[in-house]
């Protein structure tokens, strides 16, 4: 398979502190997550990632392994917290203590207020919010033992824009700002930094296929200050900075990558 969002050589930063650092990415088989996996591998990190999309995850690991240390793919449903903790334990066994956690996994399925049930509400929170807390809990002792680490929670500008048509998703994504602040305060004394990476409308294959119609394109052009499309690699490059020692005094912050929309 083609590598996702492969950066052009030359103008982008390299981070020596990421070499051999153990990174765990949730939802890393496709889209933005696959770009995180690829970019960390290209920096020389030891990358483990999980996803329910086994075929895409295995293909990505194989493709990246042709030029870099092969990432470890772990098939896992992140809404099953026991399975998620097991995947993190497997990554630790393979590569050593987790130094960087990228809480990427999410599902922005559209839904109306009327159709939400208690069960679907809980499912939306589970896939978009709950796992971020428990993944952070599972890596905290690793980071404490090594004297620090970086947790990167993925948010969204959707709730900032008051976007309609997916109220449970917006609720979960808004809550991630509070989660980041809480974790940053409690883990800060151990040198663990926690930040929120907030994407705008990122042009993944899924977004183009499902939602980028003429009206969406007009909204994108009207909303962004910058011309062009926000791409997965734009998020990945910010994540590299937040994971590296270059951002050693940065925590409890939101980093919005949206072309100036929010």
Short mmCIF file of C-alpha atoms in Angstrom, two decimals:
data_model
loop_
_atom_site.label_atom_id
_atom_site.label_comp_id
_atom_site.label_asym_id
_atom_site.label_seq_id
_atom_site.Cartn_x
_atom_site.Cartn_y
_atom_site.Cartn_z
CA UNK A 1 0.00 0.00 0.00
CA UNK A 2 1.08 3.61 -0.47
CA UNK A 3 2.31 5.28 2.67
CA UNK A 4 -0.18 7.82 4.05
CA UNK A 5 0.63 11.51 3.71
CA UNK A 6 4.32 10.88 3.09
CA UNK A 7 6.13 14.16 3.78
CA UNK A 8 8.26 15.76 1.13
CA UNK A 9 11.96 15.66 2.08
CA UNK A 10 13.77 18.75 3.20
CA UNK A 11 11.64 21.52 4.72
CA UNK A 12 10.18 19.77 7.76
CA UNK A 13 11.67 19.32 11.22
CA UNK A 14 13.46 16.29 12.61
CA UNK A 15 13.34 15.61 16.37
CA UNK A 16 16.32 13.70 17.76
CA UNK A 17 14.54 13.24 21.09
CA UNK A 18 11.96 11.03 19.38
CA UNK A 19 14.49 8.46 18.21
CA UNK A 20 13.81 5.14 19.99
CA UNK A 21 11.00 6.72 22.03
CA UNK A 22 8.02 4.38 22.47
CA UNK A 23 4.83 5.85 21.02
CA UNK A 24 1.31 4.40 21.26
CA UNK A 25 -1.40 5.61 18.86
CA UNK A 26 -5.06 4.64 19.08
CA UNK A 27 -7.08 4.37 15.88
CA UNK A 28 -3.92 4.35 13.81
CA UNK A 29 -4.84 2.20 10.81
CA UNK A 30 -6.32 4.86 8.52
CA UNK A 31 -6.83 8.60 8.15
CA UNK A 32 -5.22 11.00 10.61
CA UNK A 33 -4.13 8.10 12.81
CA UNK A 34 -2.20 6.46 10.00
CA UNK A 35 -0.40 9.73 9.40
CA UNK A 36 0.59 9.86 13.08
CA UNK A 37 1.98 6.33 12.85
CA UNK A 38 3.91 7.07 9.65
CA UNK A 39 5.41 10.34 10.86
CA UNK A 40 6.55 8.95 14.21
CA UNK A 41 8.09 5.94 12.44
CA UNK A 42 9.90 8.28 10.08
CA UNK A 43 11.38 10.06 13.12
CA UNK A 44 12.90 6.80 14.37
CA UNK A 45 10.40 6.20 17.18
CA UNK A 46 9.23 2.73 18.19
CA UNK A 47 5.56 2.90 17.28
CA UNK A 48 2.72 0.67 18.38
CA UNK A 49 -0.83 1.33 17.26
CA UNK A 50 -4.25 -0.21 17.63
CA UNK A 51 -7.40 -0.26 15.53
CA UNK A 52 -10.45 -2.41 14.76
CA UNK A 53 -9.52 -2.30 11.04
CA UNK A 54 -7.15 -5.25 11.04
CA UNK A 55 -6.45 -5.42 7.30
CA UNK A 56 -5.55 -1.73 7.03
CA UNK A 57 -3.48 -1.84 10.22
CA UNK A 58 -1.44 -4.82 9.09
CA UNK A 59 -0.92 -3.33 5.63
CA UNK A 60 0.28 -0.03 7.10
CA UNK A 61 2.75 -1.76 9.44
CA UNK A 62 4.11 -3.84 6.57
CA UNK A 63 4.48 -0.82 4.27
CA UNK A 64 6.27 1.28 6.87
CA UNK A 65 8.49 -1.65 7.80
CA UNK A 66 10.07 -1.53 4.35
CA UNK A 67 11.92 1.69 5.19
CA UNK A 68 11.76 2.07 8.97
CA UNK A 69 11.59 0.01 12.14
CA UNK A 70 8.32 -1.85 11.64
CA UNK A 71 5.50 -0.51 13.80
CA UNK A 72 3.57 -2.98 15.94
CA UNK A 73 -0.07 -3.27 14.94
CA UNK A 74 -2.50 -4.51 17.60
CA UNK A 75 -6.08 -5.36 16.70
CA UNK A 76 -8.26 -3.79 19.37
CA UNK A 77 -11.68 -2.24 19.97
CA UNK A 78 -10.88 0.80 22.11
CA UNK A 79 -14.37 0.78 23.61
CA UNK A 80 -13.38 -2.47 25.34
CA UNK A 81 -11.20 -0.98 28.07
CA UNK A 82 -9.76 -4.37 29.05
CA UNK A 83 -8.68 -4.97 25.46
CA UNK A 84 -7.23 -1.46 25.23
CA UNK A 85 -5.18 -1.95 28.39
CA UNK A 86 -4.05 -5.31 27.02
CA UNK A 87 -2.87 -3.69 23.78
CA UNK A 88 -0.90 -1.09 25.75
CA UNK A 89 0.66 -3.88 27.82
CA UNK A 90 1.64 -5.70 24.61
CA UNK A 91 3.23 -2.54 23.26
CA UNK A 92 5.16 -2.11 26.50
CA UNK A 93 6.40 -5.70 26.32
CA UNK A 94 7.56 -5.22 22.75
CA UNK A 95 9.11 -1.75 22.90
CA UNK A 96 9.50 -0.73 26.53
CA UNK A 97 7.71 1.90 28.65
CA UNK A 98 5.31 4.18 26.79
CA UNK A 99 6.72 7.69 26.46
CA UNK A 100 4.12 9.19 24.11
CA UNK A 101 0.39 8.49 23.91
CA UNK A 102 -1.67 9.82 21.00
CA UNK A 103 -5.35 9.46 21.87
CA UNK A 104 -6.64 9.62 18.32
CA UNK A 105 -9.47 7.10 17.95
CA UNK A 106 -12.95 8.55 17.37
CA UNK A 107 -16.09 8.19 15.25
CA UNK A 108 -17.88 11.29 13.98
CA UNK A 109 -21.04 9.48 12.90
CA UNK A 110 -23.86 11.91 12.19
CA UNK A 111 -27.00 11.63 14.32
CA UNK A 112 -29.99 13.71 15.36
CA UNK A 113 -31.10 14.62 18.87
CA UNK A 114 -34.32 12.64 18.42
CA UNK A 115 -32.63 9.37 17.54
CA UNK A 116 -30.25 9.30 20.53
CA UNK A 117 -31.01 6.62 23.11
CA UNK A 118 -29.28 6.02 26.44
CA UNK A 119 -27.44 3.13 24.78
CA UNK A 120 -26.30 5.14 21.74
CA UNK A 121 -25.30 8.04 23.99
CA UNK A 122 -23.09 5.74 26.07
CA UNK A 123 -21.64 4.22 22.89
CA UNK A 124 -20.79 7.68 21.51
CA UNK A 125 -19.04 8.66 24.73
CA UNK A 126 -17.19 5.34 24.79
CA UNK A 127 -15.74 5.70 21.31
CA UNK A 128 -14.98 9.41 21.49
CA UNK A 129 -14.03 10.17 25.11
CA UNK A 130 -13.89 7.35 27.65
CA UNK A 131 -10.95 5.47 26.12
CA UNK A 132 -8.80 8.62 26.23
CA UNK A 133 -8.98 8.67 30.02
CA UNK A 134 -8.27 4.97 30.45
CA UNK A 135 -5.40 4.96 27.96
CA UNK A 136 -3.82 7.85 29.87
CA UNK A 137 -4.36 5.96 33.12
CA UNK A 138 -2.67 2.89 31.62
CA UNK A 139 0.50 4.74 30.53
CA UNK A 140 0.85 7.08 33.53
CA UNK A 141 3.07 4.77 35.57
CA UNK A 142 5.40 4.25 32.59
CA UNK A 143 5.80 7.98 32.18
CA UNK A 144 6.26 8.56 35.91
CA UNK A 145 9.01 5.93 36.02
CA UNK A 146 10.91 7.45 33.10
CA UNK A 147 10.63 10.98 34.51
CA UNK A 148 8.10 12.35 32.06
CA UNK A 149 6.14 11.86 28.90
CA UNK A 150 3.62 13.40 26.54
CA UNK A 151 -0.10 12.67 26.19
CA UNK A 152 -1.81 14.14 23.14
CA UNK A 153 -5.60 14.09 23.19
CA UNK A 154 -7.45 14.66 19.92
CA UNK A 155 -10.25 17.21 20.13
CA UNK A 156 -12.27 18.90 17.37
CA UNK A 157 -13.32 22.40 16.34
CA UNK A 158 -16.82 21.05 15.66
CA UNK A 159 -18.16 21.98 19.09
CA UNK A 160 -16.49 25.39 18.91
CA UNK A 161 -18.32 26.05 15.63
CA UNK A 162 -21.63 24.81 17.10
CA UNK A 163 -21.85 22.29 14.30
CA UNK A 164 -25.20 20.52 14.11
CA UNK A 165 -26.13 16.97 13.36
CA UNK A 166 -24.00 15.06 15.89
CA UNK A 167 -24.70 16.26 19.44
CA UNK A 168 -23.15 13.32 21.31
CA UNK A 169 -19.91 13.65 19.32
CA UNK A 170 -19.73 17.36 20.09
CA UNK A 171 -20.40 16.69 23.76
CA UNK A 172 -17.55 14.19 23.92
CA UNK A 173 -15.12 16.41 22.03
CA UNK A 174 -15.90 19.41 24.22
CA UNK A 175 -15.24 17.28 27.30
CA UNK A 176 -11.76 16.44 26.07
CA UNK A 177 -10.67 20.01 26.87
CA UNK A 178 -11.61 19.40 30.50
CA UNK A 179 -9.93 16.00 30.50
CA UNK A 180 -6.70 17.53 29.24
CA UNK A 181 -6.71 20.20 31.93
CA UNK A 182 -7.44 17.68 34.68
CA UNK A 183 -4.71 15.28 33.58
CA UNK A 184 -2.20 18.07 33.04
CA UNK A 185 -2.64 19.29 36.62
CA UNK A 186 -2.45 15.88 38.28
CA UNK A 187 0.36 14.47 36.12
CA UNK A 188 2.41 17.64 35.79
CA UNK A 189 4.42 17.07 38.98
CA UNK A 190 5.78 13.90 37.35
CA UNK A 191 6.97 15.71 34.23
CA UNK A 192 4.05 14.43 32.15
CA UNK A 193 2.68 16.94 29.67
CA UNK A 194 -0.91 16.73 28.42
CA UNK A 195 -2.21 18.78 25.51
CA UNK A 196 -5.15 18.78 23.13
CA UNK A 197 -4.54 18.69 19.39
CA UNK A 198 -7.64 20.18 17.77
CA UNK A 199 -8.21 19.44 14.09
CA UNK A 200 -10.31 21.45 11.72
CA UNK A 201 -11.92 19.74 8.77
CA UNK A 202 -9.16 17.36 7.76
CA UNK A 203 -9.39 16.02 4.24
CA UNK A 204 -9.09 12.29 4.81
CA UNK A 205 -10.44 9.80 2.30
CA UNK A 206 -13.45 9.22 4.57
CA UNK A 207 -14.32 12.90 4.78
CA UNK A 208 -14.11 13.33 1.01
CA UNK A 209 -16.20 10.24 0.37
CA UNK A 210 -18.98 10.92 2.88
CA UNK A 211 -19.32 14.66 3.44
CA UNK A 212 -17.32 16.91 1.11
CA UNK A 213 -20.15 18.00 -1.18
CA UNK A 214 -20.58 21.39 -2.85
CA UNK A 215 -22.12 22.93 0.27
CA UNK A 216 -19.31 21.57 2.42
CA UNK A 217 -16.69 22.96 0.08
CA UNK A 218 -18.30 26.41 0.23
CA UNK A 219 -18.37 26.26 4.04
CA UNK A 220 -14.71 25.26 4.09
CA UNK A 221 -13.71 28.13 1.82
CA UNK A 222 -15.78 30.63 3.81
CA UNK A 223 -14.60 29.40 7.22
CA UNK A 224 -10.86 29.04 6.81
CA UNK A 225 -8.58 32.07 6.75
CA UNK A 226 -6.00 30.15 4.74
CA UNK A 227 -6.59 28.80 1.27
CA UNK A 228 -6.02 25.09 0.79
CA UNK A 229 -6.98 21.97 2.65
CA UNK A 230 -5.97 20.82 6.13
CA UNK A 231 -4.34 17.45 5.60
CA UNK A 232 -3.54 14.60 8.02
CA UNK A 233 0.17 15.41 7.85
CA UNK A 234 -0.54 18.91 9.18
CA UNK A 235 -1.85 17.30 12.37
CA UNK A 236 1.00 14.79 12.49
CA UNK A 237 3.68 17.47 12.36
CA UNK A 238 2.13 19.29 15.30
CA UNK A 239 1.94 16.00 17.20
CA UNK A 240 5.67 15.44 16.62
CA UNK A 241 6.43 18.79 18.25
CA UNK A 242 4.16 18.07 21.22
CA UNK A 243 5.78 14.67 21.71
CA UNK A 244 9.37 15.88 21.43
CA UNK A 245 11.48 17.52 24.10
CA UNK A 246 11.24 20.79 22.15
CA UNK A 247 7.86 21.33 23.86
CA UNK A 248 9.11 20.43 27.34
CA UNK A 249 7.34 23.34 29.08
CA UNK A 250 4.09 23.12 27.14
CA UNK A 251 1.08 21.55 28.85
CA UNK A 252 -2.67 22.03 29.38
CA UNK A 253 -2.99 23.80 26.03
CA UNK A 254 -5.15 23.52 22.91
CA UNK A 255 -3.32 23.45 19.58
CA UNK A 256 -5.80 24.19 16.81
CA UNK A 257 -4.83 23.16 13.28
CA UNK A 258 -7.73 24.33 11.14
CA UNK A 259 -6.55 26.96 8.69
CA UNK A 260 -7.91 29.67 10.97
CA UNK A 261 -11.55 28.56 11.05
CA UNK A 262 -12.36 28.37 14.77
#
